[in-house]
Amino acid sequence: MSTATPRGTLDMNSTQYAAPLGRVFLAFIFIMAGAQKITGYSGTAQYMEMMGVPGALLPLVILTELGGGIALLIGWQTRIIAFLLAGFSLLSGFLFHLVPSFGMEGMAAQTEMIMFMKNVAIAGGMLMIVALGAGTLSLDQRKAAAA
């Protein structure tokens, strides 16, 4: 008798651990970016201004990245947070990578396009979380189990 999983499905262990691990990986990007903006606050604000984005928005950016990353990590309000982080990823990718790449040539333009596509991929991961939810090991799952 075969113990193989039917084609096109994952066994319970894979799905049980894949969602929280994916959330950790995605959350890490935002947590680290928010923390780096705190430690390099003035430089980040100047960079934002140089790119045409008011530096006064930096506290909101930090709150979005750090707060959203932590919420995603622990699986709290995961679908809402993931939706917001998907939009943030697309907007920041557009403003800080895609638009500047139009005025560049060669490797600089290619690097900015790769960075933009990274943001698009992150948004795609976030939209998968929106569709599938937090999965196991999350506050959302714990709340649902208690109800």
XYZ file of N, CA, C and O in Angstrom:
588
model
N 0.844 -1.183 0.000
C 0.000 0.000 0.000
C 0.889 1.246 0.000
O 1.805 1.365 0.792
N 0.585 2.183 -0.841
C 1.376 3.403 -0.977
C 0.992 4.424 0.086
O -0.181 4.581 0.413
N 2.018 5.092 0.621
C 1.762 6.162 1.591
C 1.914 7.537 0.952
O 1.931 8.538 1.632
N 2.063 7.546 -0.363
C 2.247 8.812 -1.075
C 0.977 9.651 -0.988
O -0.136 9.140 -0.923
N 1.163 10.932 -0.996
C 0.047 11.874 -0.976
C -0.527 11.964 -2.379
O 0.217 11.918 -3.352
N -1.846 12.086 -2.507
C -2.431 12.231 -3.852
C -1.828 13.413 -4.584
O -1.486 14.433 -3.975
N -1.702 13.264 -5.874
C -1.136 14.317 -6.703
C -1.926 15.617 -6.564
O -3.144 15.612 -6.565
N -1.214 16.734 -6.439
C -1.875 18.029 -6.357
C -2.259 18.444 -4.948
O -2.858 19.487 -4.756
N -1.937 17.632 -3.949
C -2.238 18.008 -2.570
C -0.981 17.932 -1.736
O -0.005 17.289 -2.101
N -0.995 18.594 -0.620
C 0.100 18.538 0.336
C -0.386 17.812 1.571
O -1.562 17.881 1.921
N 0.523 17.129 2.233
C 0.099 16.483 3.468
C -0.116 17.539 4.549
O 0.276 18.688 4.422
N -0.759 17.139 5.634
C -1.133 18.075 6.695
C 0.080 18.767 7.307
O 0.032 19.947 7.610
N 1.188 18.043 7.487
C 2.375 18.664 8.075
C 2.898 19.801 7.210
O 3.322 20.832 7.727
N 2.886 19.632 5.903
C 3.375 20.683 5.003
C 2.532 21.942 5.119
O 3.060 23.038 5.266
N 1.219 21.800 5.055
C 0.365 22.983 5.111
C 0.341 23.579 6.515
O 0.210 24.781 6.671
N 0.491 22.742 7.527
C 0.470 23.241 8.902
C 1.652 24.157 9.183
O 1.533 25.129 9.903
N 2.800 23.839 8.621
C 4.003 24.619 8.913
C 4.366 25.621 7.829
O 5.097 26.567 8.086
N 3.867 25.436 6.625
C 4.216 26.347 5.536
C 3.661 27.747 5.753
O 4.358 28.738 5.519
N 2.416 27.862 6.197
C 1.804 29.184 6.389
C 2.542 30.002 7.457
O 2.905 31.156 7.198
N 2.801 29.451 8.649
C 3.520 30.270 9.627
C 4.948 30.593 9.195
O 5.432 31.704 9.434
N 5.608 29.659 8.531
C 6.970 29.924 8.081
C 6.979 31.007 7.004
O 7.817 31.915 7.019
N 6.027 30.945 6.084
C 5.904 31.992 5.072
C 5.627 33.353 5.690
O 6.186 34.368 5.269
N 4.759 33.368 6.706
C 4.473 34.625 7.401
C 5.730 35.166 8.069
O 5.988 36.372 8.025
N 6.541 34.305 8.676
C 7.781 34.745 9.323
C 8.720 35.365 8.298
O 9.273 36.446 8.523
N 8.896 34.694 7.167
C 9.795 35.213 6.133
C 9.323 36.567 5.605
O 10.125 37.490 5.438
N 8.041 36.685 5.323
C 7.515 37.949 4.808
C 7.544 39.045 5.874
O 7.881 40.193 5.583
N 7.212 38.689 7.101
C 7.221 39.671 8.187
C 8.625 40.202 8.428
O 8.813 41.393 8.713
N 9.617 39.339 8.315
C 11.005 39.724 8.566
C 11.435 40.892 7.684
O 12.119 41.808 8.141
N 11.012 40.879 6.432
C 11.353 41.958 5.501
C 10.868 43.298 6.044
O 11.601 44.290 6.066
N 9.622 43.333 6.497
C 9.031 44.584 6.965
C 9.589 45.005 8.324
O 9.830 46.196 8.548
N 9.786 44.068 9.220
C 10.329 44.387 10.545
C 11.731 44.972 10.408
O 12.050 45.999 11.016
N 12.558 44.332 9.607
C 13.926 44.831 9.416
C 13.939 46.204 8.732
O 14.696 47.089 9.124
N 13.093 46.386 7.729
C 13.049 47.671 7.024
C 12.593 48.783 7.956
O 13.164 49.883 7.949
N 11.577 48.514 8.783
C 11.110 49.523 9.739
C 12.169 49.861 10.772
O 12.389 51.033 11.096
N 12.863 48.841 11.285
C 13.920 49.068 12.283
C 15.071 49.868 11.681
O 15.615 50.769 12.325
N 15.435 49.564 10.443
C 16.516 50.306 9.789
C 16.140 51.758 9.553
O 17.002 52.644 9.609
N 14.881 52.019 9.310
C 14.448 53.401 9.114
C 14.503 54.188 10.423
O 14.745 55.391 10.418
N 14.298 53.509 11.545
C 14.418 54.182 12.843
C 15.877 54.545 13.092
O 16.182 55.675 13.482
N 16.773 53.603 12.870
C 18.191 53.864 13.146
C 18.807 54.841 12.152
O 19.769 55.523 12.491
N 18.269 54.905 10.953
C 18.764 55.847 9.947
C 17.717 56.869 9.578
O 17.529 57.182 8.398
N 17.044 57.394 10.593
C 15.865 58.251 10.392
C 16.152 59.439 9.472
O 15.457 59.638 8.473
N 17.160 60.248 9.786
C 17.373 61.480 9.011
C 17.775 61.171 7.572
O 17.312 61.828 6.636
N 18.606 60.160 7.372
C 19.002 59.781 6.023
C 17.821 59.277 5.209
O 17.696 59.585 4.021
N 16.947 58.504 5.864
C 15.765 57.985 5.175
C 14.821 59.123 4.805
O 14.279 59.162 3.694
N 14.628 60.067 5.727
C 13.758 61.213 5.447
C 14.305 62.026 4.277
O 13.538 62.458 3.398
N 15.625 62.218 4.228
C 16.235 62.947 3.118
C 16.062 62.198 1.808
O 15.781 62.810 0.768
N 16.216 60.889 1.850
C 16.036 60.076 0.642
C 14.599 60.170 0.133
O 14.365 60.316 -1.066
N 13.648 60.111 1.054
C 12.252 60.238 0.669
C 12.011 61.583 -0.007
O 11.345 61.643 -1.056
N 12.530 62.642 0.587
C 12.379 63.989 0.005
C 12.987 64.042 -1.396
O 12.397 64.604 -2.314
N 14.161 63.432 -1.553
C 14.844 63.417 -2.843
C 13.999 62.694 -3.902
O 14.025 63.053 -5.074
N 13.214 61.717 -3.461
C 12.376 60.953 -4.380
C 10.992 61.583 -4.562
O 10.134 61.019 -5.231
N 10.769 62.736 -3.945
C 9.500 63.439 -4.112
C 8.423 63.035 -3.125
O 7.256 63.379 -3.303
N 8.795 62.318 -2.082
C 7.844 61.894 -1.053
C 8.154 62.683 0.217
O 9.305 62.702 0.657
N 7.171 63.338 0.819
C 7.442 64.140 2.011
C 8.056 63.306 3.139
O 7.534 62.256 3.508
N 9.178 63.797 3.669
C 9.838 63.123 4.783
C 8.961 63.052 6.017
O 9.161 62.193 6.885
N 7.966 63.931 6.101
C 7.041 63.923 7.241
C 6.216 62.637 7.285
O 5.631 62.311 8.319
N 6.182 61.882 6.190
C 5.444 60.612 6.160
C 6.245 59.450 6.746
O 5.710 58.356 6.907
N 7.507 59.701 7.097
C 8.354 58.626 7.594
C 7.793 57.925 8.838
O 7.840 56.689 8.893
N 7.243 58.634 9.825
C 6.656 57.904 10.964
C 5.549 56.931 10.536
O 5.461 55.826 11.077
N 4.747 57.320 9.567
C 3.699 56.434 9.065
C 4.301 55.218 8.351
O 3.813 54.093 8.489
N 5.379 55.450 7.615
C 6.071 54.354 6.930
C 6.627 53.375 7.956
O 6.475 52.156 7.820
N 7.263 53.900 8.998
C 7.827 53.044 10.043
C 6.723 52.261 10.735
O 6.855 51.049 10.967
N 5.633 52.925 11.061
C 4.502 52.244 11.701
C 3.957 51.135 10.803
O 3.661 50.025 11.267
N 3.849 51.419 9.515
C 3.345 50.426 8.563
C 4.280 49.223 8.501
O 3.832 48.076 8.591
N 5.570 49.485 8.349
C 6.519 48.384 8.201
C 6.722 47.620 9.505
O 6.598 46.388 9.528
N 7.025 48.328 10.562
C 7.319 47.668 11.833
C 6.053 47.091 12.459
O 6.005 45.911 12.824
N 5.018 47.912 12.558
C 3.761 47.442 13.144
C 3.104 46.368 12.304
O 2.645 45.342 12.827
N 3.061 46.585 10.998
C 2.478 45.586 10.107
C 3.277 44.297 10.102
O 2.701 43.200 10.081
N 4.592 44.421 10.141
C 5.441 43.231 10.173
C 5.238 42.413 11.434
O 5.141 41.179 11.381
N 5.136 43.083 12.571
C 4.913 42.373 13.836
C 3.533 41.732 13.851
O 3.385 40.578 14.266
N 2.519 42.456 13.384
C 1.166 41.895 13.323
C 1.133 40.664 12.418
O 0.501 39.655 12.745
N 1.822 40.747 11.294
C 1.892 39.610 10.384
C 2.620 38.442 11.047
O 2.189 37.290 10.949
N 3.703 38.727 11.724
C 4.489 37.692 12.388
C 3.655 36.899 13.384
O 3.709 35.670 13.408
N 2.875 37.593 14.190
C 2.087 36.897 15.217
C 0.725 36.436 14.698
O 0.008 35.731 15.394
N 0.402 36.839 13.477
C -0.852 36.395 12.875
C -2.075 37.080 13.441
O -3.107 36.463 13.635
N -1.971 38.379 13.668
C -3.092 39.163 14.203
C -3.696 39.994 13.076
O -2.987 40.741 12.402
N -5.016 39.864 12.871
C -5.713 40.586 11.799
C -4.965 40.394 10.474
O -4.771 41.330 9.698
N -4.574 39.179 10.234
C -3.620 38.850 9.180
C -4.093 39.236 7.786
O -3.315 39.790 7.008
N -5.328 38.952 7.466
C -5.803 39.257 6.108
C -5.815 40.760 5.848
O -5.424 41.216 4.777
N -6.243 41.534 6.823
C -6.270 42.994 6.672
C -4.853 43.536 6.561
O -4.551 44.342 5.670
N -3.984 43.093 7.464
C -2.587 43.551 7.465
C -1.917 43.176 6.148
O -1.202 43.992 5.540
N -2.117 41.946 5.690
C -1.497 41.498 4.437
C -1.986 42.332 3.251
O -1.202 42.676 2.368
N -3.262 42.663 3.242
C -3.809 43.498 2.171
C -3.143 44.874 2.173
O -2.739 45.389 1.127
N -3.017 45.463 3.358
C -2.380 46.780 3.474
C -0.900 46.727 3.084
O -0.396 47.626 2.397
N -0.205 45.681 3.505
C 1.212 45.551 3.159
C 1.403 45.272 1.664
O 2.411 45.695 1.084
N 0.450 44.599 1.039
C 0.518 44.400 -0.411
C 0.435 45.751 -1.119
O 1.237 46.050 -2.018
N -0.514 46.578 -0.712
C -0.633 47.911 -1.300
C 0.590 48.760 -1.039
O 1.081 49.459 -1.939
N 1.112 48.706 0.192
C 2.322 49.448 0.541
C 3.491 49.003 -0.330
O 4.264 49.832 -0.820
N 3.632 47.698 -0.531
C 4.736 47.165 -1.346
C 4.647 47.658 -2.783
O 5.662 48.039 -3.383
N 3.441 47.640 -3.342
C 3.274 48.104 -4.720
C 3.534 49.608 -4.838
O 4.223 50.052 -5.759
N 2.986 50.372 -3.901
C 3.178 51.821 -3.949
C 4.649 52.200 -3.787
O 5.183 52.998 -4.564
N 5.312 51.631 -2.796
C 6.719 51.969 -2.577
C 7.588 51.463 -3.725
O 8.545 52.138 -4.129
N 7.254 50.304 -4.286
C 8.005 49.812 -5.440
C 7.864 50.733 -6.636
O 8.834 51.013 -7.346
N 6.661 51.221 -6.850
C 6.412 52.144 -7.952
C 7.192 53.445 -7.754
O 7.897 53.903 -8.655
N 7.073 54.039 -6.544
C 7.688 55.346 -6.285
C 9.208 55.312 -6.200
O 9.884 56.235 -6.665
N 9.748 54.263 -5.592
C 11.176 54.255 -5.292
C 12.004 53.379 -6.233
O 13.237 53.434 -6.177
N 11.354 52.584 -7.076
C 12.120 51.716 -7.974
C 11.705 51.842 -9.438
O 12.556 52.044 -10.295
N 10.404 51.721 -9.723
C 9.977 51.733 -11.125
C 10.153 53.109 -11.761
O 10.812 53.236 -12.795
N 9.589 54.132 -11.137
C 9.682 55.481 -11.716
C 11.140 55.928 -11.866
O 11.525 56.393 -12.946
N 11.987 55.768 -10.839
C 13.386 56.178 -11.027
C 14.115 55.392 -12.120
O 15.023 55.924 -12.751
N 13.701 54.147 -12.360
C 14.398 53.334 -13.369
C 14.241 53.909 -14.776
O 15.080 53.664 -15.634
N 13.183 54.690 -15.008
C 12.970 55.264 -16.336
C 14.044 56.273 -16.713
O 14.310 56.493 -17.885
N 14.677 56.899 -15.718
C 15.714 57.879 -15.999
C 17.116 57.299 -15.946
O 18.096 58.040 -15.958
N 17.221 56.001 -15.884
C 18.518 55.337 -15.761
C 18.800 54.478 -16.985
O 17.916 54.195 -17.769
N 20.045 54.051 -17.073
C 20.448 53.148 -18.148
C 21.297 52.027 -17.561
O 21.793 52.127 -16.452
N 21.456 50.981 -18.310
C 22.368 49.899 -17.966
C 22.016 49.175 -16.676
O 20.841 48.921 -16.388
N 23.056 48.860 -15.922
C 22.888 48.088 -14.687
C 22.037 48.806 -13.654
O 21.297 48.158 -12.920
N 22.140 50.110 -13.578
C 21.347 50.854 -12.593
C 19.862 50.668 -12.866
O 19.074 50.404 -11.949
N 19.460 50.765 -14.132
C 18.052 50.568 -14.500
C 17.627 49.128 -14.241
O 16.528 48.872 -13.737
N 18.510 48.188 -14.563
C 18.200 46.774 -14.350
C 18.037 46.472 -12.858
O 17.119 45.757 -12.457
N 18.907 47.036 -12.030
C 18.822 46.829 -10.582
C 17.511 47.379 -10.037
O 16.837 46.728 -9.230
N 17.129 48.575 -10.458
C 15.872 49.152 -9.985
C 14.670 48.330 -10.445
O 13.700 48.173 -9.707
N 14.733 47.789 -11.653
C 13.629 46.947 -12.141
C 13.547 45.657 -11.323
O 12.450 45.197 -10.990
N 14.689 45.084 -10.972
C 14.699 43.893 -10.120
C 14.097 44.230 -8.757
O 13.302 43.451 -8.208
N 14.454 45.379 -8.209
C 13.900 45.799 -6.912
C 12.390 46.005 -7.012
O 11.647 45.649 -6.088
N 11.938 46.569 -8.119
C 10.497 46.734 -8.314
C 9.802 45.375 -8.365
O 8.764 45.167 -7.733
N 10.382 44.437 -9.112
C 9.782 43.105 -9.227
C 9.792 42.380 -7.878
O 8.874 41.603 -7.590
N 10.789 42.641 -7.035
C 10.816 42.091 -5.679
C 9.595 42.588 -4.915
O 8.905 41.809 -4.246
N 9.293 43.869 -5.037
C 8.116 44.418 -4.366
C 6.826 43.804 -4.905
O 5.898 43.540 -4.142
N 6.777 43.567 -6.204
C 5.604 42.924 -6.802
C 5.459 41.501 -6.243
O 4.348 41.071 -5.911
N 6.566 40.790 -6.124
C 6.522 39.422 -5.583
C 6.070 39.420 -4.121
O 5.288 38.560 -3.709
N 6.554 40.374 -3.342
C 6.122 40.485 -1.948
C 4.614 40.745 -1.905
O 3.895 40.135 -1.107
N 4.133 41.637 -2.752
C 2.689 41.907 -2.805
C 1.930 40.632 -3.165
O 0.863 40.357 -2.603
N 2.476 39.840 -4.070
C 1.848 38.573 -4.422
C 1.776 37.626 -3.231
O 0.736 36.985 -3.003
N 2.851 37.554 -2.455
C 2.834 36.737 -1.244
C 1.798 37.227 -0.252
O 1.089 36.429 0.381
N 1.689 38.535 -0.130
C 0.689 39.112 0.775
C -0.725 38.781 0.319
O -1.599 38.470 1.140
N -0.957 38.828 -0.978
C -2.293 38.512 -1.479
C -2.620 37.025 -1.293
O -3.792 36.676 -1.100
N -1.605 36.166 -1.294
C -1.840 34.757 -0.969
C -2.290 34.628 0.488
O -3.175 33.840 0.809
N -1.694 35.428 1.366
C -2.117 35.416 2.769
C -3.542 35.944 2.888
O -4.346 35.411 3.658
N -3.869 36.980 2.124
C -5.243 37.488 2.125
C -6.201 36.362 1.739
O -7.236 36.168 2.373
N -5.846 35.608 0.723
C -6.726 34.545 0.230
C -6.812 33.358 1.187
O -7.896 32.815 1.397
N -5.688 32.974 1.782
C -5.637 31.734 2.555
C -5.688 31.931 4.064
O -5.901 30.977 4.802
N -5.452 33.147 4.522
C -5.466 33.409 5.958
C -4.125 33.139 6.602
O -3.149 32.791 5.942
N -4.097 33.279 7.918
C -2.862 33.190 8.683
C -2.343 31.772 8.826
O -1.155 31.560 8.983
N -3.219 30.805 8.794
C -2.802 29.429 9.026
C -2.626 29.163 10.507
O -3.076 29.929 11.369
N -1.949 28.069 10.798
C -1.760 27.668 12.194
C -0.748 28.577 12.887
O -0.078 29.374 12.247
N -0.662 28.428 14.166
C 0.281 29.198 14.990
C 0.095 30.698 14.809
O 1.041 31.436 14.569
N -1.139 31.141 14.880
C -1.443 32.560 14.729
C -2.509 32.963 15.735
O -3.285 32.128 16.191
N -2.535 34.236 16.064
C -3.600 34.740 16.935
C -4.961 34.610 16.259
O -5.954 34.320 16.923
N -5.002 34.810 14.952
C -6.258 34.654 14.226
C -6.797 33.230 14.368
O -7.987 33.030 14.613
N -5.939 32.236 14.231
C -6.339 30.834 14.347
C -6.783 30.518 15.773
O -7.767 29.826 16.006
N -6.069 31.061 16.729
C -6.397 30.839 18.134
C -7.776 31.421 18.459
O -8.584 30.816 19.142
N -8.047 32.620 17.943
C -9.332 33.271 18.153
C -10.466 32.461 17.519
O -11.529 32.294 18.102
N -10.212 31.948 16.298
C -11.223 31.148 15.598
C -11.496 29.846 16.341
O -12.654 29.399 16.426
N -10.480 29.237 16.905
C -10.642 27.980 17.641
C -11.421 28.201 18.934
O -12.180 27.334 19.361
N -11.249 29.375 19.546
C -11.948 29.679 20.803
C -13.424 29.986 20.568
O -14.235 29.825 21.470
N -13.765 30.427 19.366
C -15.155 30.820 19.075
C -16.058 29.656 18.836
O -15.849 28.560 18.761
